[in-house]
PDB file of C-alpha atoms in Angstrom:
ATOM      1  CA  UNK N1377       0.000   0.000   0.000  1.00 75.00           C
ATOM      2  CA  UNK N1378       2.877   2.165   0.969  1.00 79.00           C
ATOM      3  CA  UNK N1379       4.103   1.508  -2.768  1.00 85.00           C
ATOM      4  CA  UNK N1380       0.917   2.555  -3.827  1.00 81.00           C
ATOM      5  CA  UNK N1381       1.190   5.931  -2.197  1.00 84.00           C
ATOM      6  CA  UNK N1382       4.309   6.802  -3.044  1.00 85.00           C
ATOM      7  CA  UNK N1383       3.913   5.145  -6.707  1.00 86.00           C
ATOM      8  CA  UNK N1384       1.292   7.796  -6.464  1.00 86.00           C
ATOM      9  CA  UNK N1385       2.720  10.785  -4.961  1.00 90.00           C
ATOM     10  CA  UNK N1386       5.201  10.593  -7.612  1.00 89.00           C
ATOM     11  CA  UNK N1387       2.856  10.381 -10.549  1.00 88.00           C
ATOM     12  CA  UNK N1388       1.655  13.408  -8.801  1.00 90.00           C
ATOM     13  CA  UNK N1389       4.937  15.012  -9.267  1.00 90.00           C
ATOM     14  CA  UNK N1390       5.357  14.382 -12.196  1.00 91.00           C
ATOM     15  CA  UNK N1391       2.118  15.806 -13.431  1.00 91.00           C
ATOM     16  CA  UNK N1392       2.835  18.740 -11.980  1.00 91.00           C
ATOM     17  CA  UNK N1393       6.201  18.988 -13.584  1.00 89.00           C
ATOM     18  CA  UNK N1394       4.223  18.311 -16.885  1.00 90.00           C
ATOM     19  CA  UNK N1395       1.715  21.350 -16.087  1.00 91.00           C
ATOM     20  CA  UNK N1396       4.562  23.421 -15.211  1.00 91.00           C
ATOM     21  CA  UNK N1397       6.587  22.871 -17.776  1.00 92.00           C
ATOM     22  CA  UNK N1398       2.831  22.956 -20.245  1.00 92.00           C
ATOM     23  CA  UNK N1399       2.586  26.236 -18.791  1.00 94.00           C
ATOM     24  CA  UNK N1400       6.359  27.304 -19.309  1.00 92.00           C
ATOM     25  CA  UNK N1401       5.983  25.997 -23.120  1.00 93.00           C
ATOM     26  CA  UNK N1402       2.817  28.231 -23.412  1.00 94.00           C
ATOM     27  CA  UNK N1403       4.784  31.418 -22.276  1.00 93.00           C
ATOM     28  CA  UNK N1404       7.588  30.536 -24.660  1.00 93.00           C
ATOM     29  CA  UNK N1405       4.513  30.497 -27.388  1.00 93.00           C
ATOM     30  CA  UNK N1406       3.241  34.076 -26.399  1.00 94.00           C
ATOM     31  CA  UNK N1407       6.957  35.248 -26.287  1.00 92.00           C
ATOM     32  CA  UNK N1408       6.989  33.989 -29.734  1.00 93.00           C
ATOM     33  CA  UNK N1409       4.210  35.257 -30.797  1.00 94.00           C
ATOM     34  CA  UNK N1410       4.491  39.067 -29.589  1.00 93.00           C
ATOM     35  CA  UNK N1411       8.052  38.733 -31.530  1.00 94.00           C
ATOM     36  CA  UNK N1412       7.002  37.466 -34.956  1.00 94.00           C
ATOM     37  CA  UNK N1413       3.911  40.661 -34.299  1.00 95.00           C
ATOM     38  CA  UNK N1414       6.743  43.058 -33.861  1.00 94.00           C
ATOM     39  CA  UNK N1415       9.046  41.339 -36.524  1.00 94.00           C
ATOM     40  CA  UNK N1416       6.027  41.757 -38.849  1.00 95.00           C
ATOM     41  CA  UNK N1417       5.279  45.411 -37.673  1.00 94.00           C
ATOM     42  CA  UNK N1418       9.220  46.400 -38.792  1.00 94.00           C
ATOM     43  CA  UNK N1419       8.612  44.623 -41.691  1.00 94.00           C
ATOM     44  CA  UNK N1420       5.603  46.822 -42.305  1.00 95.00           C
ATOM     45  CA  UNK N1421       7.415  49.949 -41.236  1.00 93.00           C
ATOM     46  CA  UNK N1422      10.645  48.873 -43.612  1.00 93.00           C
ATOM     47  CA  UNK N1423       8.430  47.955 -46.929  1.00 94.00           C
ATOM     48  CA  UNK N1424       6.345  51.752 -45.889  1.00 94.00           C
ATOM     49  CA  UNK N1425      10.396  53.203 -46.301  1.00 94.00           C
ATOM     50  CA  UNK N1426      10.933  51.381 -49.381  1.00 94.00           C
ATOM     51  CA  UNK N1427       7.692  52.608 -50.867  1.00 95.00           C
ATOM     52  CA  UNK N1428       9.023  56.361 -49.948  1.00 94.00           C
ATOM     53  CA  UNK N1429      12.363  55.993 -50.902  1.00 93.00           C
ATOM     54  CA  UNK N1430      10.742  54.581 -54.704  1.00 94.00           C
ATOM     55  CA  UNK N1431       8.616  57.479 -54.677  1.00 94.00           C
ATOM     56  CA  UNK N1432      11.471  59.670 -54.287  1.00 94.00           C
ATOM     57  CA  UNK N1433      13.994  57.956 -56.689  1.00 93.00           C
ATOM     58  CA  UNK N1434      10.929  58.175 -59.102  1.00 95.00           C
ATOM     59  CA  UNK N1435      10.571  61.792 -58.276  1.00 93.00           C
ATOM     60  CA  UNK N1436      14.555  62.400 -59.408  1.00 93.00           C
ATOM     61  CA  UNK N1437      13.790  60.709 -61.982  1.00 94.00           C
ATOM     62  CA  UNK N1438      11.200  62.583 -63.353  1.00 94.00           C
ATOM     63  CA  UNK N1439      13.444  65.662 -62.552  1.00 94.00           C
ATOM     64  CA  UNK N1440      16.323  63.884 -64.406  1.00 93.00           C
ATOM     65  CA  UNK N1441      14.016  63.774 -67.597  1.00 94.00           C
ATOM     66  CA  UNK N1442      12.686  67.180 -67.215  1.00 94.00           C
ATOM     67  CA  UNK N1443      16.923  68.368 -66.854  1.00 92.00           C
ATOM     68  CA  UNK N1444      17.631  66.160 -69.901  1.00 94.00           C
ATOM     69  CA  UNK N1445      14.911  68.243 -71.959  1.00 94.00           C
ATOM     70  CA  UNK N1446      15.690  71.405 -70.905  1.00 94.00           C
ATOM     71  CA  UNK N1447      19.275  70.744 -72.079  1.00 93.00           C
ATOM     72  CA  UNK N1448      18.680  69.253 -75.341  1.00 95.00           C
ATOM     73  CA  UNK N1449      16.199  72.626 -75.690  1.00 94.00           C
ATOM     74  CA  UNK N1450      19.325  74.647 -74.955  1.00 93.00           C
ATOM     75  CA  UNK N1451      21.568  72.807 -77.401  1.00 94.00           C
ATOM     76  CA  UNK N1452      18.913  73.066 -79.697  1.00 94.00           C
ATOM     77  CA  UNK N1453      19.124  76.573 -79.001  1.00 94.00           C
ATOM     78  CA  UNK N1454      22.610  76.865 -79.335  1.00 93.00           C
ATOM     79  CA  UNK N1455      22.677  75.371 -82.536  1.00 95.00           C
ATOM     80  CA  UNK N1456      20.322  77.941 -83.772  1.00 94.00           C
ATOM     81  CA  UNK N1457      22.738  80.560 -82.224  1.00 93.00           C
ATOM     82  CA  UNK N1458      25.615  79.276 -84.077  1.00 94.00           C
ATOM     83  CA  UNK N1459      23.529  79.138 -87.618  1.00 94.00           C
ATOM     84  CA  UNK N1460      22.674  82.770 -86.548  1.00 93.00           C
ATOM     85  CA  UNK N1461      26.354  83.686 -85.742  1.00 92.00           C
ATOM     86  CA  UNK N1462      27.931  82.194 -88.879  1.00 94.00           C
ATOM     87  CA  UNK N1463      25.220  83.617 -91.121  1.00 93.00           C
ATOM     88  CA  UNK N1464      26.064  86.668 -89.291  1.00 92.00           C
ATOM     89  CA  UNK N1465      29.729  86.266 -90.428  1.00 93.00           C
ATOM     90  CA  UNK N1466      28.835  85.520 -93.715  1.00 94.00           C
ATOM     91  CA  UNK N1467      27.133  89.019 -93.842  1.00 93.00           C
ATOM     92  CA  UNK N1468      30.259  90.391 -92.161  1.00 92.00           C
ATOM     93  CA  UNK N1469      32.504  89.035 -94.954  1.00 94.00           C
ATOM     94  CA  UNK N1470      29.838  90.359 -97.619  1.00 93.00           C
ATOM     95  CA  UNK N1471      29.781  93.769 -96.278  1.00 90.00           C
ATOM     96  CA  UNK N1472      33.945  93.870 -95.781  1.00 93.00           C
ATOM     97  CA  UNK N1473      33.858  93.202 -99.319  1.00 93.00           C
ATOM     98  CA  UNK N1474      31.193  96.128-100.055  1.00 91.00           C
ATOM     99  CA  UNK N1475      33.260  98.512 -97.816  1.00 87.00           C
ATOM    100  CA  UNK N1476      36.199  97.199 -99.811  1.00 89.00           C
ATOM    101  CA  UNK N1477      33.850  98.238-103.627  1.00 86.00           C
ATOM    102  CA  UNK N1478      33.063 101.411-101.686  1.00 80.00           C
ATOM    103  CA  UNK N1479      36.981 102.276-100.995  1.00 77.00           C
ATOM    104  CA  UNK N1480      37.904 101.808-104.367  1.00 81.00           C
ATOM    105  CA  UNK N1481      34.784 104.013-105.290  1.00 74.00           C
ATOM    106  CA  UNK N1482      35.673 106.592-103.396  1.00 67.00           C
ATOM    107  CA  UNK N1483      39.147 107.010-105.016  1.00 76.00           C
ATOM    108  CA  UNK N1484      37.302 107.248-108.152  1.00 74.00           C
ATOM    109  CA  UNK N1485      34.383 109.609-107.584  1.00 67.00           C
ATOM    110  CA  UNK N1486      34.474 113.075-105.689  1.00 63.00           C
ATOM    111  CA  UNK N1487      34.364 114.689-102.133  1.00 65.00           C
ATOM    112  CA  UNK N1488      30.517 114.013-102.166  1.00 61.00           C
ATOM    113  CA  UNK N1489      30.657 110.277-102.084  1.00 56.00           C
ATOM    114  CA  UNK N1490      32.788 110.148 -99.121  1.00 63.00           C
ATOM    115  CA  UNK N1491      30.213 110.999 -96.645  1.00 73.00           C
ATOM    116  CA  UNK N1492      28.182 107.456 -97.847  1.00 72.00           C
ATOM    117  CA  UNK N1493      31.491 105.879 -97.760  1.00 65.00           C
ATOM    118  CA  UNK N1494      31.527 107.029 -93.973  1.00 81.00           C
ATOM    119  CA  UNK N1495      27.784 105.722 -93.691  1.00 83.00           C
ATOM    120  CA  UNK N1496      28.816 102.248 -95.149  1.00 84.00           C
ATOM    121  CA  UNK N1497      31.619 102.398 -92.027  1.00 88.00           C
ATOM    122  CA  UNK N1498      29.205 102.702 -89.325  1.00 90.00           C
ATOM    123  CA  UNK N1499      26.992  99.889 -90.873  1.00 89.00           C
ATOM    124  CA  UNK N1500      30.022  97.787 -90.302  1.00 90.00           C
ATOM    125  CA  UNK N1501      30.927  98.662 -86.633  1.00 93.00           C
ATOM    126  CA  UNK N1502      27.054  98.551 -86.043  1.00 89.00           C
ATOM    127  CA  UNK N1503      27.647  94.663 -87.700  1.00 89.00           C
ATOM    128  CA  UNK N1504      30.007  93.809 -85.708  1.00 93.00           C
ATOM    129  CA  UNK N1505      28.775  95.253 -82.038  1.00 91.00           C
ATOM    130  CA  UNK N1506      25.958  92.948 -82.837  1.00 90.00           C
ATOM    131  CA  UNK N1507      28.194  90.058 -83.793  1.00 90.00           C
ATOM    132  CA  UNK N1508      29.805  90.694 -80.442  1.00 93.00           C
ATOM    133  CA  UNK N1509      26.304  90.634 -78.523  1.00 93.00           C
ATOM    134  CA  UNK N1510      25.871  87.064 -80.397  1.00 90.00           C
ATOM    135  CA  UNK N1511      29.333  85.840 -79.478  1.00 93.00           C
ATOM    136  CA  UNK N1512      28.572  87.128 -75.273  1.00 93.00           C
ATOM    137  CA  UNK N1513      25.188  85.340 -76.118  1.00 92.00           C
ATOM    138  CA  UNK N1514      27.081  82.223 -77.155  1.00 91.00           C
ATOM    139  CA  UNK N1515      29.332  81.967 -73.736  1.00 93.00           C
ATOM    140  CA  UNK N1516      26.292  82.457 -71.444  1.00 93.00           C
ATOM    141  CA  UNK N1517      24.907  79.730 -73.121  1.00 92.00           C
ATOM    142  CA  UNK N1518      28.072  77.480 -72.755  1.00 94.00           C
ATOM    143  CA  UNK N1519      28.338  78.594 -69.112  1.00 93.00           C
ATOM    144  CA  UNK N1520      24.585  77.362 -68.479  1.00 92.00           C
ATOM    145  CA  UNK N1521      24.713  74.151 -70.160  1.00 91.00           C
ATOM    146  CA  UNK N1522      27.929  73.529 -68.108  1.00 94.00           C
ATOM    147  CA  UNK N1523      25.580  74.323 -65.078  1.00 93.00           C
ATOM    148  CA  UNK N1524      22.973  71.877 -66.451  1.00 92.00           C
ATOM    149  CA  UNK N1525      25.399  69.039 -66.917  1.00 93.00           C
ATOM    150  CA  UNK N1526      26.535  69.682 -63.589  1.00 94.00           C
ATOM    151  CA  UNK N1527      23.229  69.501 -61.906  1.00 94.00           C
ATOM    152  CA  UNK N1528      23.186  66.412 -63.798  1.00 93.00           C
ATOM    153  CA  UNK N1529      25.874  65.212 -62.323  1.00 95.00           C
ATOM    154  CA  UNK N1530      24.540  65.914 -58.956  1.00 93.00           C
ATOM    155  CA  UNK N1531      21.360  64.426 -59.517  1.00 93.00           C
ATOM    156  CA  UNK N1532      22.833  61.145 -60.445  1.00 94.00           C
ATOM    157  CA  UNK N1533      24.940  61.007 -57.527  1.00 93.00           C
ATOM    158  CA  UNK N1534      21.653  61.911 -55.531  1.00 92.00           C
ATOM    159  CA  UNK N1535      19.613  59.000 -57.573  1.00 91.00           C
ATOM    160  CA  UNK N1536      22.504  56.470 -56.774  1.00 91.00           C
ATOM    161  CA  UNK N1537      22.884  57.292 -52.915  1.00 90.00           C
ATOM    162  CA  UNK N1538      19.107  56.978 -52.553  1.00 90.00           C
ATOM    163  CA  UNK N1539      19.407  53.653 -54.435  1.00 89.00           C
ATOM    164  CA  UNK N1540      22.137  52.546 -51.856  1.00 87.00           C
ATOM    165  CA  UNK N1541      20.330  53.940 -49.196  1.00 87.00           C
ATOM    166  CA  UNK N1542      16.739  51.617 -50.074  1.00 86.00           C
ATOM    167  CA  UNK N1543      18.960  48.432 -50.895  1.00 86.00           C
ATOM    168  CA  UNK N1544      20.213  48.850 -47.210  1.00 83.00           C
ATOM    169  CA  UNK N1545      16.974  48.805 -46.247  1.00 78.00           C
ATOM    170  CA  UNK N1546      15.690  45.604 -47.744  1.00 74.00           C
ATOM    171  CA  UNK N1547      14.239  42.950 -45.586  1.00 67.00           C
ATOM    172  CA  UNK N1548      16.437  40.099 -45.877  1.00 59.00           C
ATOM    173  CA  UNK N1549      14.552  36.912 -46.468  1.00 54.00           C
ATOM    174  CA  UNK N1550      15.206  33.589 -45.433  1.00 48.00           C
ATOM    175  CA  UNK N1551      15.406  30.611 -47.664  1.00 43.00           C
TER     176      UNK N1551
END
């Protein structure tokens, strides 16, 4: 009987270990399952970052594009500058070559023709203060496309420190 009782008693025991250690198991579980909640909430909060750090780089992008046009605009304008220049040149050279006619006239006819003579003169320095004004034009227009591809240049390294900057902050998965 006394085996009995303590056969028993230590069924008992060991029941209770069971319950404790049920108990202990079932703690473990909640533990668990507050962490994978919070895992799952950074995971939230990460993905939320990656969405705003894609908005941005699409953002830059878009300014990239917008850049891209408004330099291609300026060559484009600079290429109508220089068309403008060398037909300005070519009007130079024509009118050298008038002042040159009107030289040899004026050796030829009388006192009276050298005041249009004179006239023909200030044509020419009138010609070439605008030729000036185009060639000033033309370096303003180098200097700001030099700013542009700058900015450029700044842009990109913007666009590929944002890009380092999200693939930091990828979730790594697990296999």
């Amino acid at each position: 009987m006394l085996e009995f009782l303590d056969l028993r008693k230590s069924l008992q025991s060991e029941i209770l270990d069971s319950l404790d250690l049920r108990k202990s198991l079932h703690s473990e579980i909640l533990d668990s399952l507050d962490l994978r909640k919070s895992l799952q909430s950074e995971i939230l909060d990460s993905l939320d970052l990656r969405k705003s750090l894609q908005s941005e780089i699409l953002d830059s992008l878009d300014l990239r594009t917008s850049l891209q046009s408004e330099i291609l605009d300026s060559l484009d304008l600079r290429k109508s500058l220089q068309s403008e220049i060398l037909d300005s040149l070519d009007l130079r050279k024509s009118l050298q070559s008038e002042i040159l006619e009107s030289l040899d006239l004026r050796k030829s006819l009388q006192k009276g023709l050298q005041s249009e003579i004179l006239d023909s003169l200030d044509l020419r320095k009138g010609l070439q203060a605008e030729i000036l004004e185009s060639l000033n034009l033309r370096e303003s227009l180098q200097s700001e496309i030099l700013d542009s591809l700058c900015l450029r240049k700044s842009l990109q390294s913007d666009i590929l420190d944002s890009l380092d900057l999200s693939l930091k902050h990828l979730p790594e998965t697990e296999n």
